[in-house]
Amino acid sequence: SLLAKVPGSLYDIARNSCRQLDVEDRLHVDATCTIAIKNITTAFKIMKLRPDLCYEPEATNEDENDELNPKGKSKDPCLWLMARLSNIAKPRGKLRRESVFKCFAALCTSCSPADLVRYLQLMIDPIDRDVRDKAGKARRGDFEDNDPRDALPKEVLQILEDTCGTDNYVKAYAKVSKNARQKKEKRKQDIASEAIHDPAAFAQRKVSRGKHEQERKKRRMDENRSSRGGGRFKKNRNY
């Protein structure tokens, strides 16, 4: 096959498919992402069986013999692939995240649970991040459309639990939550330290945060006004 004849081609296919998912929402194309998800799912299964197909031969400086060296940086190509998908879904971007979550679900339905347990944390992390982002918006009272696709993250979490087992899922989720708390505490400590050691930067941070809050409130008012059917109406004083 082509994969066997061209060493490293499986890595290229997986890398290029990930790039098709890693686009801004305005450039998102459903058909392209669907094909990319299918390619990634197939590539993952082949990587598990034949990881050597992700490597290309390179000659050493000492002699003319070829030896297999990773074309990517990871000796476990599946680990590299799952880390890549996890990182793609971390930045905000509804359609980009949705594509990666669908990819996780596709892997669950087509791969052995034993092959996925090791990567549970990498899959849970961006989904949990998305769930926390939505919860934060709800607490702030931000207006959101009743989009049925908003339920996708929790649905995929349930698929992960059903596929990998509750015990494995709970352990992985606990580690993800612990890491999230530690990162949050570190950000707080960094901000407190900045207030002492760099007051100018701290003041600028507060100004930027205030502007962001004003823009958020204005956007919320506009969205609420729009949801009520338009702008303000003048009272009719012609009795």
PDB file of C-alpha atoms in Angstrom:
ATOM      1  CA  SER A   1       0.000   0.000   0.000  1.00  0.00           C
ATOM      2  CA  LEU A   2       0.963   3.657  -0.282  1.00  0.00           C
ATOM      3  CA  LEU A   3       1.437   3.898   3.493  1.00  0.00           C
ATOM      4  CA  ALA A   4       4.008   1.110   3.417  1.00  0.00           C
ATOM      5  CA  LYS A   5       5.750   2.360   0.289  1.00  0.00           C
ATOM      6  CA  VAL A   6       6.113   5.946   1.555  1.00  0.00           C
ATOM      7  CA  PRO A   7       7.509   5.959   5.121  1.00  0.00           C
ATOM      8  CA  GLY A   8       6.078   8.770   7.210  1.00  0.00           C
ATOM      9  CA  SER A   9       3.018   9.221   4.994  1.00  0.00           C
ATOM     10  CA  LEU A  10       0.646   8.167   7.786  1.00  0.00           C
ATOM     11  CA  TYR A  11       2.047  10.955   9.957  1.00  0.00           C
ATOM     12  CA  ASP A  12       1.531  13.423   7.084  1.00  0.00           C
ATOM     13  CA  ILE A  13      -2.088  12.347   6.652  1.00  0.00           C
ATOM     14  CA  ALA A  14      -2.825  12.738  10.372  1.00  0.00           C
ATOM     15  CA  ARG A  15      -1.027  16.090  10.580  1.00  0.00           C
ATOM     16  CA  ASN A  16      -2.793  17.539   7.533  1.00  0.00           C
ATOM     17  CA  SER A  17      -6.186  16.286   8.751  1.00  0.00           C
ATOM     18  CA  CYS A  18      -5.615  18.019  12.096  1.00  0.00           C
ATOM     19  CA  ARG A  19      -4.820  21.229  10.243  1.00  0.00           C
ATOM     20  CA  GLN A  20      -8.206  21.004   8.519  1.00  0.00           C
ATOM     21  CA  LEU A  21      -9.871  21.057  11.945  1.00  0.00           C
ATOM     22  CA  ASP A  22      -7.640  23.823  13.288  1.00  0.00           C
ATOM     23  CA  VAL A  23      -9.288  26.764  11.496  1.00  0.00           C
ATOM     24  CA  GLU A  24     -11.206  29.840  12.588  1.00  0.00           C
ATOM     25  CA  ASP A  25     -14.970  29.471  12.735  1.00  0.00           C
ATOM     26  CA  ARG A  26     -15.446  31.767   9.748  1.00  0.00           C
ATOM     27  CA  LEU A  27     -13.378  29.335   7.639  1.00  0.00           C
ATOM     28  CA  HIS A  28     -15.113  26.222   8.936  1.00  0.00           C
ATOM     29  CA  VAL A  29     -16.539  23.842   6.311  1.00  0.00           C
ATOM     30  CA  ASP A  30     -18.634  20.931   7.604  1.00  0.00           C
ATOM     31  CA  ALA A  31     -17.829  18.603   4.701  1.00  0.00           C
ATOM     32  CA  THR A  32     -14.077  19.163   5.037  1.00  0.00           C
ATOM     33  CA  CYS A  33     -14.154  18.546   8.791  1.00  0.00           C
ATOM     34  CA  THR A  34     -16.203  15.373   8.351  1.00  0.00           C
ATOM     35  CA  ILE A  35     -13.604  13.962   5.952  1.00  0.00           C
ATOM     36  CA  ALA A  36     -10.797  15.017   8.307  1.00  0.00           C
ATOM     37  CA  ILE A  37     -12.467  13.246  11.244  1.00  0.00           C
ATOM     38  CA  LYS A  38     -12.775  10.040   9.216  1.00  0.00           C
ATOM     39  CA  ASN A  39      -9.117  10.263   8.182  1.00  0.00           C
ATOM     40  CA  ILE A  40      -7.970  10.878  11.751  1.00  0.00           C
ATOM     41  CA  THR A  41     -10.027   7.967  13.068  1.00  0.00           C
ATOM     42  CA  THR A  42      -8.569   5.627  10.457  1.00  0.00           C
ATOM     43  CA  ALA A  43      -5.048   6.952  11.039  1.00  0.00           C
ATOM     44  CA  PHE A  44      -5.353   6.361  14.797  1.00  0.00           C
ATOM     45  CA  LYS A  45      -6.331   2.725  14.307  1.00  0.00           C
ATOM     46  CA  ILE A  46      -3.454   2.129  11.886  1.00  0.00           C
ATOM     47  CA  MET A  47      -1.013   3.902  14.221  1.00  0.00           C
ATOM     48  CA  LYS A  48      -1.944   1.464  16.977  1.00  0.00           C
ATOM     49  CA  LEU A  49      -1.255  -1.519  14.740  1.00  0.00           C
ATOM     50  CA  ARG A  50       1.692  -0.150  12.747  1.00  0.00           C
ATOM     51  CA  PRO A  51       3.348   2.816  14.513  1.00  0.00           C
ATOM     52  CA  ASP A  52       6.391   2.291  12.282  1.00  0.00           C
ATOM     53  CA  LEU A  53       4.416   3.728   9.351  1.00  0.00           C
ATOM     54  CA  CYS A  54       4.713   7.143  11.009  1.00  0.00           C
ATOM     55  CA  TYR A  55       8.485   7.028  10.819  1.00  0.00           C
ATOM     56  CA  GLU A  56      10.784   7.656   7.906  1.00  0.00           C
ATOM     57  CA  PRO A  57      14.284   6.224   7.407  1.00  0.00           C
ATOM     58  CA  GLU A  58      17.247   8.518   7.905  1.00  0.00           C
ATOM     59  CA  ALA A  59      20.902   7.751   7.341  1.00  0.00           C
ATOM     60  CA  THR A  60      23.195   8.252  10.313  1.00  0.00           C
ATOM     61  CA  ASN A  61      26.454  10.161  10.042  1.00  0.00           C
ATOM     62  CA  GLU A  62      28.447   7.146  11.159  1.00  0.00           C
ATOM     63  CA  ASP A  63      27.557   4.733   8.365  1.00  0.00           C
ATOM     64  CA  GLU A  64      25.275   4.262   5.403  1.00  0.00           C
ATOM     65  CA  ASN A  65      22.767   2.029   7.179  1.00  0.00           C
ATOM     66  CA  ASP A  66      19.229   3.293   7.534  1.00  0.00           C
ATOM     67  CA  GLU A  67      17.442   3.359  10.832  1.00  0.00           C
ATOM     68  CA  LEU A  68      13.926   4.345  11.724  1.00  0.00           C
ATOM     69  CA  ASN A  69      13.626   7.769  13.329  1.00  0.00           C
ATOM     70  CA  PRO A  70      10.348   9.465  14.229  1.00  0.00           C
ATOM     71  CA  LYS A  71       9.136  11.946  11.688  1.00  0.00           C
ATOM     72  CA  GLY A  72       7.159  13.526  14.514  1.00  0.00           C
ATOM     73  CA  LYS A  73       8.538  14.287  17.963  1.00  0.00           C
ATOM     74  CA  SER A  74       6.670  11.558  19.826  1.00  0.00           C
ATOM     75  CA  LYS A  75       7.698   7.908  19.848  1.00  0.00           C
ATOM     76  CA  ASP A  76       4.035   7.084  20.407  1.00  0.00           C
ATOM     77  CA  PRO A  77       2.279   8.545  17.336  1.00  0.00           C
ATOM     78  CA  CYS A  78      -1.145   8.066  18.931  1.00  0.00           C
ATOM     79  CA  LEU A  79      -0.055  10.163  21.910  1.00  0.00           C
ATOM     80  CA  TRP A  80       1.135  12.872  19.536  1.00  0.00           C
ATOM     81  CA  LEU A  81      -2.173  12.766  17.646  1.00  0.00           C
ATOM     82  CA  MET A  82      -4.361  12.958  20.762  1.00  0.00           C
ATOM     83  CA  ALA A  83      -2.251  15.780  22.217  1.00  0.00           C
ATOM     84  CA  ARG A  84      -2.571  17.647  18.923  1.00  0.00           C
ATOM     85  CA  LEU A  85      -6.364  17.294  18.933  1.00  0.00           C
ATOM     86  CA  SER A  86      -6.541  18.335  22.590  1.00  0.00           C
ATOM     87  CA  ASN A  87      -4.515  21.489  21.914  1.00  0.00           C
ATOM     88  CA  ILE A  88      -6.635  22.377  18.877  1.00  0.00           C
ATOM     89  CA  ALA A  89      -9.782  22.393  21.031  1.00  0.00           C
ATOM     90  CA  LYS A  90      -8.379  24.477  23.896  1.00  0.00           C
ATOM     91  CA  PRO A  91      -8.672  27.987  22.360  1.00  0.00           C
ATOM     92  CA  ARG A  92     -12.193  29.386  22.091  1.00  0.00           C
ATOM     93  CA  GLY A  93     -13.932  28.672  18.809  1.00  0.00           C
ATOM     94  CA  LYS A  94     -17.305  26.945  18.861  1.00  0.00           C
ATOM     95  CA  LEU A  95     -17.073  25.124  15.531  1.00  0.00           C
ATOM     96  CA  ARG A  96     -13.417  24.178  15.969  1.00  0.00           C
ATOM     97  CA  ARG A  97     -14.090  22.688  19.384  1.00  0.00           C
ATOM     98  CA  GLU A  98     -17.204  20.961  18.091  1.00  0.00           C
ATOM     99  CA  SER A  99     -15.200  19.273  15.320  1.00  0.00           C
ATOM    100  CA  VAL A 100     -12.618  17.931  17.782  1.00  0.00           C
ATOM    101  CA  PHE A 101     -15.307  16.695  20.171  1.00  0.00           C
ATOM    102  CA  LYS A 102     -16.975  14.856  17.285  1.00  0.00           C
ATOM    103  CA  CYS A 103     -13.602  13.336  16.479  1.00  0.00           C
ATOM    104  CA  PHE A 104     -13.279  12.061  20.069  1.00  0.00           C
ATOM    105  CA  ALA A 105     -16.766  10.536  19.793  1.00  0.00           C
ATOM    106  CA  ALA A 106     -15.855   8.894  16.476  1.00  0.00           C
ATOM    107  CA  LEU A 107     -12.750   7.361  18.039  1.00  0.00           C
ATOM    108  CA  CYS A 108     -14.855   5.955  20.870  1.00  0.00           C
ATOM    109  CA  THR A 109     -17.289   4.282  18.479  1.00  0.00           C
ATOM    110  CA  SER A 110     -14.627   2.760  16.232  1.00  0.00           C
ATOM    111  CA  CYS A 111     -11.645   1.957  18.479  1.00  0.00           C
ATOM    112  CA  SER A 112     -11.033  -0.476  21.300  1.00  0.00           C
ATOM    113  CA  PRO A 113     -11.597   1.040  24.769  1.00  0.00           C
ATOM    114  CA  ALA A 114      -8.200  -0.321  25.820  1.00  0.00           C
ATOM    115  CA  ASP A 115      -6.593   1.820  23.128  1.00  0.00           C
ATOM    116  CA  LEU A 116      -8.249   5.008  24.411  1.00  0.00           C
ATOM    117  CA  VAL A 117      -7.952   4.824  28.203  1.00  0.00           C
ATOM    118  CA  ARG A 118      -4.395   6.146  28.159  1.00  0.00           C
ATOM    119  CA  TYR A 119      -5.555   9.324  26.394  1.00  0.00           C
ATOM    120  CA  LEU A 120      -8.643  10.040  28.514  1.00  0.00           C
ATOM    121  CA  GLN A 121      -7.149  13.121  30.168  1.00  0.00           C
ATOM    122  CA  LEU A 122      -6.203  14.617  26.816  1.00  0.00           C
ATOM    123  CA  MET A 123      -9.790  14.177  25.604  1.00  0.00           C
ATOM    124  CA  ILE A 124     -11.500  15.317  28.792  1.00  0.00           C
ATOM    125  CA  ASP A 125      -9.384  18.456  29.279  1.00  0.00           C
ATOM    126  CA  PRO A 126     -10.693  20.589  26.357  1.00  0.00           C
ATOM    127  CA  ILE A 127     -14.262  19.343  26.848  1.00  0.00           C
ATOM    128  CA  ASP A 128     -14.173  20.268  30.534  1.00  0.00           C
ATOM    129  CA  ARG A 129     -12.724  23.655  29.560  1.00  0.00           C
ATOM    130  CA  ASP A 130     -15.671  24.232  27.212  1.00  0.00           C
ATOM    131  CA  VAL A 131     -18.197  23.192  29.870  1.00  0.00           C
ATOM    132  CA  ARG A 132     -16.595  25.584  32.383  1.00  0.00           C
ATOM    133  CA  ASP A 133     -16.615  28.414  29.819  1.00  0.00           C
ATOM    134  CA  LYS A 134     -20.342  27.937  29.250  1.00  0.00           C
ATOM    135  CA  ALA A 135     -21.003  27.757  33.003  1.00  0.00           C
ATOM    136  CA  GLY A 136     -19.094  31.012  33.471  1.00  0.00           C
ATOM    137  CA  LYS A 137     -21.183  32.730  30.811  1.00  0.00           C
ATOM    138  CA  ALA A 138     -24.362  31.475  32.480  1.00  0.00           C
ATOM    139  CA  ARG A 139     -23.259  32.863  35.859  1.00  0.00           C
ATOM    140  CA  ARG A 140     -22.539  36.245  34.273  1.00  0.00           C
ATOM    141  CA  GLY A 141     -25.936  36.201  32.618  1.00  0.00           C
ATOM    142  CA  ASP A 142     -24.571  36.316  29.095  1.00  0.00           C
ATOM    143  CA  PHE A 143     -27.232  35.748  26.485  1.00  0.00           C
ATOM    144  CA  GLU A 144     -26.935  32.524  24.507  1.00  0.00           C
ATOM    145  CA  ASP A 145     -29.182  31.064  21.848  1.00  0.00           C
ATOM    146  CA  ASN A 146     -30.853  27.758  22.630  1.00  0.00           C
ATOM    147  CA  ASP A 147     -28.604  25.897  20.237  1.00  0.00           C
ATOM    148  CA  PRO A 148     -29.057  22.106  20.583  1.00  0.00           C
ATOM    149  CA  ARG A 149     -25.395  21.698  19.653  1.00  0.00           C
ATOM    150  CA  ASP A 150     -24.456  23.246  23.003  1.00  0.00           C
ATOM    151  CA  ALA A 151     -25.263  19.882  24.586  1.00  0.00           C
ATOM    152  CA  LEU A 152     -22.531  18.168  22.552  1.00  0.00           C
ATOM    153  CA  PRO A 153     -19.678  18.504  25.116  1.00  0.00           C
ATOM    154  CA  LYS A 154     -21.627  16.753  27.875  1.00  0.00           C
ATOM    155  CA  GLU A 155     -22.836  14.118  25.433  1.00  0.00           C
ATOM    156  CA  VAL A 156     -19.249  13.361  24.420  1.00  0.00           C
ATOM    157  CA  LEU A 157     -18.191  13.169  28.072  1.00  0.00           C
ATOM    158  CA  GLN A 158     -20.898  10.547  28.569  1.00  0.00           C
ATOM    159  CA  ILE A 159     -19.631   8.636  25.530  1.00  0.00           C
ATOM    160  CA  LEU A 160     -16.103   8.699  26.988  1.00  0.00           C
ATOM    161  CA  GLU A 161     -17.384   7.332  30.296  1.00  0.00           C
ATOM    162  CA  ASP A 162     -19.458   4.614  28.622  1.00  0.00           C
ATOM    163  CA  THR A 163     -16.547   3.586  26.380  1.00  0.00           C
ATOM    164  CA  CYS A 164     -13.630   3.660  28.822  1.00  0.00           C
ATOM    165  CA  GLY A 165     -15.497   2.696  31.985  1.00  0.00           C
ATOM    166  CA  THR A 166     -16.674   4.807  34.908  1.00  0.00           C
ATOM    167  CA  ASP A 167     -13.667   4.042  37.098  1.00  0.00           C
ATOM    168  CA  ASN A 168     -11.123   5.120  34.456  1.00  0.00           C
ATOM    169  CA  TYR A 169     -13.247   8.134  33.559  1.00  0.00           C
ATOM    170  CA  VAL A 170     -13.626   9.363  37.148  1.00  0.00           C
ATOM    171  CA  LYS A 171      -9.888   9.042  37.813  1.00  0.00           C
ATOM    172  CA  ALA A 172      -9.007  10.939  34.619  1.00  0.00           C
ATOM    173  CA  TYR A 173     -11.597  13.661  35.289  1.00  0.00           C
ATOM    174  CA  ALA A 174     -10.296  14.124  38.834  1.00  0.00           C
ATOM    175  CA  LYS A 175      -6.768  14.723  37.481  1.00  0.00           C
ATOM    176  CA  VAL A 176      -8.082  17.193  34.899  1.00  0.00           C
ATOM    177  CA  SER A 177     -10.030  19.088  37.574  1.00  0.00           C
ATOM    178  CA  LYS A 178      -6.997  19.151  39.879  1.00  0.00           C
ATOM    179  CA  ASN A 179      -4.793  20.550  37.112  1.00  0.00           C
ATOM    180  CA  ALA A 180      -7.414  23.196  36.304  1.00  0.00           C
ATOM    181  CA  ARG A 181      -7.566  24.298  39.955  1.00  0.00           C
ATOM    182  CA  GLN A 182      -3.794  24.491  40.175  1.00  0.00           C
ATOM    183  CA  LYS A 183      -3.572  26.609  37.018  1.00  0.00           C
ATOM    184  CA  LYS A 184      -6.287  28.919  38.350  1.00  0.00           C
ATOM    185  CA  GLU A 185      -4.476  29.363  41.659  1.00  0.00           C
ATOM    186  CA  LYS A 186      -1.213  30.038  39.840  1.00  0.00           C
ATOM    187  CA  ARG A 187      -2.889  32.762  37.738  1.00  0.00           C
ATOM    188  CA  LYS A 188      -4.177  34.390  40.915  1.00  0.00           C
ATOM    189  CA  GLN A 189      -0.714  34.280  42.479  1.00  0.00           C
ATOM    190  CA  ASP A 190       0.856  35.722  39.327  1.00  0.00           C
ATOM    191  CA  ILE A 191      -1.638  38.605  39.302  1.00  0.00           C
ATOM    192  CA  ALA A 192      -1.054  39.316  42.995  1.00  0.00           C
ATOM    193  CA  SER A 193       2.697  39.288  42.389  1.00  0.00           C
ATOM    194  CA  GLU A 194       2.285  41.609  39.421  1.00  0.00           C
ATOM    195  CA  ALA A 195       0.401  44.112  41.571  1.00  0.00           C
ATOM    196  CA  ILE A 196       3.447  44.343  43.846  1.00  0.00           C
ATOM    197  CA  HIS A 197       6.322  44.121  41.378  1.00  0.00           C
ATOM    198  CA  ASP A 198       4.785  45.789  38.304  1.00  0.00           C
ATOM    199  CA  PRO A 199       1.995  48.200  39.354  1.00  0.00           C
ATOM    200  CA  ALA A 200       1.809  49.777  35.884  1.00  0.00           C
ATOM    201  CA  ALA A 201       1.088  46.459  34.178  1.00  0.00           C
ATOM    202  CA  PHE A 202      -1.408  45.581  36.914  1.00  0.00           C
ATOM    203  CA  ALA A 203      -3.220  48.888  36.396  1.00  0.00           C
ATOM    204  CA  GLN A 204      -3.339  48.304  32.644  1.00  0.00           C
ATOM    205  CA  ARG A 205      -4.779  44.847  33.278  1.00  0.00           C
ATOM    206  CA  LYS A 206      -7.581  46.390  35.380  1.00  0.00           C
ATOM    207  CA  VAL A 207      -8.350  48.948  32.672  1.00  0.00           C
ATOM    208  CA  SER A 208      -8.508  46.245  30.007  1.00  0.00           C
ATOM    209  CA  ARG A 209     -10.733  44.110  32.193  1.00  0.00           C
ATOM    210  CA  GLY A 210     -13.071  47.071  32.781  1.00  0.00           C
ATOM    211  CA  LYS A 211     -13.359  47.736  29.050  1.00  0.00           C
ATOM    212  CA  HIS A 212     -14.067  44.084  28.404  1.00  0.00           C
ATOM    213  CA  GLU A 213     -16.793  44.077  31.062  1.00  0.00           C
ATOM    214  CA  GLN A 214     -18.419  47.177  29.552  1.00  0.00           C
ATOM    215  CA  GLU A 215     -18.381  45.613  26.097  1.00  0.00           C
ATOM    216  CA  ARG A 216     -19.866  42.413  27.515  1.00  0.00           C
ATOM    217  CA  LYS A 217     -22.712  44.276  29.212  1.00  0.00           C
ATOM    218  CA  LYS A 218     -23.443  46.287  26.071  1.00  0.00           C
ATOM    219  CA  ARG A 219     -23.443  43.131  23.955  1.00  0.00           C
ATOM    220  CA  ARG A 220     -25.773  41.439  26.420  1.00  0.00           C
ATOM    221  CA  MET A 221     -28.197  44.392  26.343  1.00  0.00           C
ATOM    222  CA  ASP A 222     -28.196  44.414  22.538  1.00  0.00           C
ATOM    223  CA  GLU A 223     -28.822  40.672  22.383  1.00  0.00           C
ATOM    224  CA  ASN A 224     -31.634  40.850  24.931  1.00  0.00           C
ATOM    225  CA  ARG A 225     -33.220  43.754  23.056  1.00  0.00           C
ATOM    226  CA  SER A 226     -32.957  41.808  19.826  1.00  0.00           C
ATOM    227  CA  SER A 227     -34.544  38.734  21.402  1.00  0.00           C
ATOM    228  CA  ARG A 228     -37.535  40.867  22.463  1.00  0.00           C
ATOM    229  CA  GLY A 229     -38.163  41.861  18.864  1.00  0.00           C
ATOM    230  CA  GLY A 230     -36.270  45.069  18.196  1.00  0.00           C
ATOM    231  CA  GLY A 231     -35.428  48.411  19.646  1.00  0.00           C
ATOM    232  CA  ARG A 232     -37.326  50.759  21.925  1.00  0.00           C
ATOM    233  CA  PHE A 233     -40.835  51.887  21.105  1.00  0.00           C
ATOM    234  CA  LYS A 234     -42.045  55.398  21.732  1.00  0.00           C
ATOM    235  CA  LYS A 235     -45.257  55.766  23.652  1.00  0.00           C
ATOM    236  CA  ASN A 236     -48.211  56.937  21.643  1.00  0.00           C
ATOM    237  CA  ARG A 237     -49.336  60.194  23.219  1.00  0.00           C
ATOM    238  CA  ASN A 238     -52.244  60.783  20.811  1.00  0.00           C
ATOM    239  CA  TYR A 239     -55.181  59.970  23.018  1.00  0.00           C
TER     240      TYR A 239
END
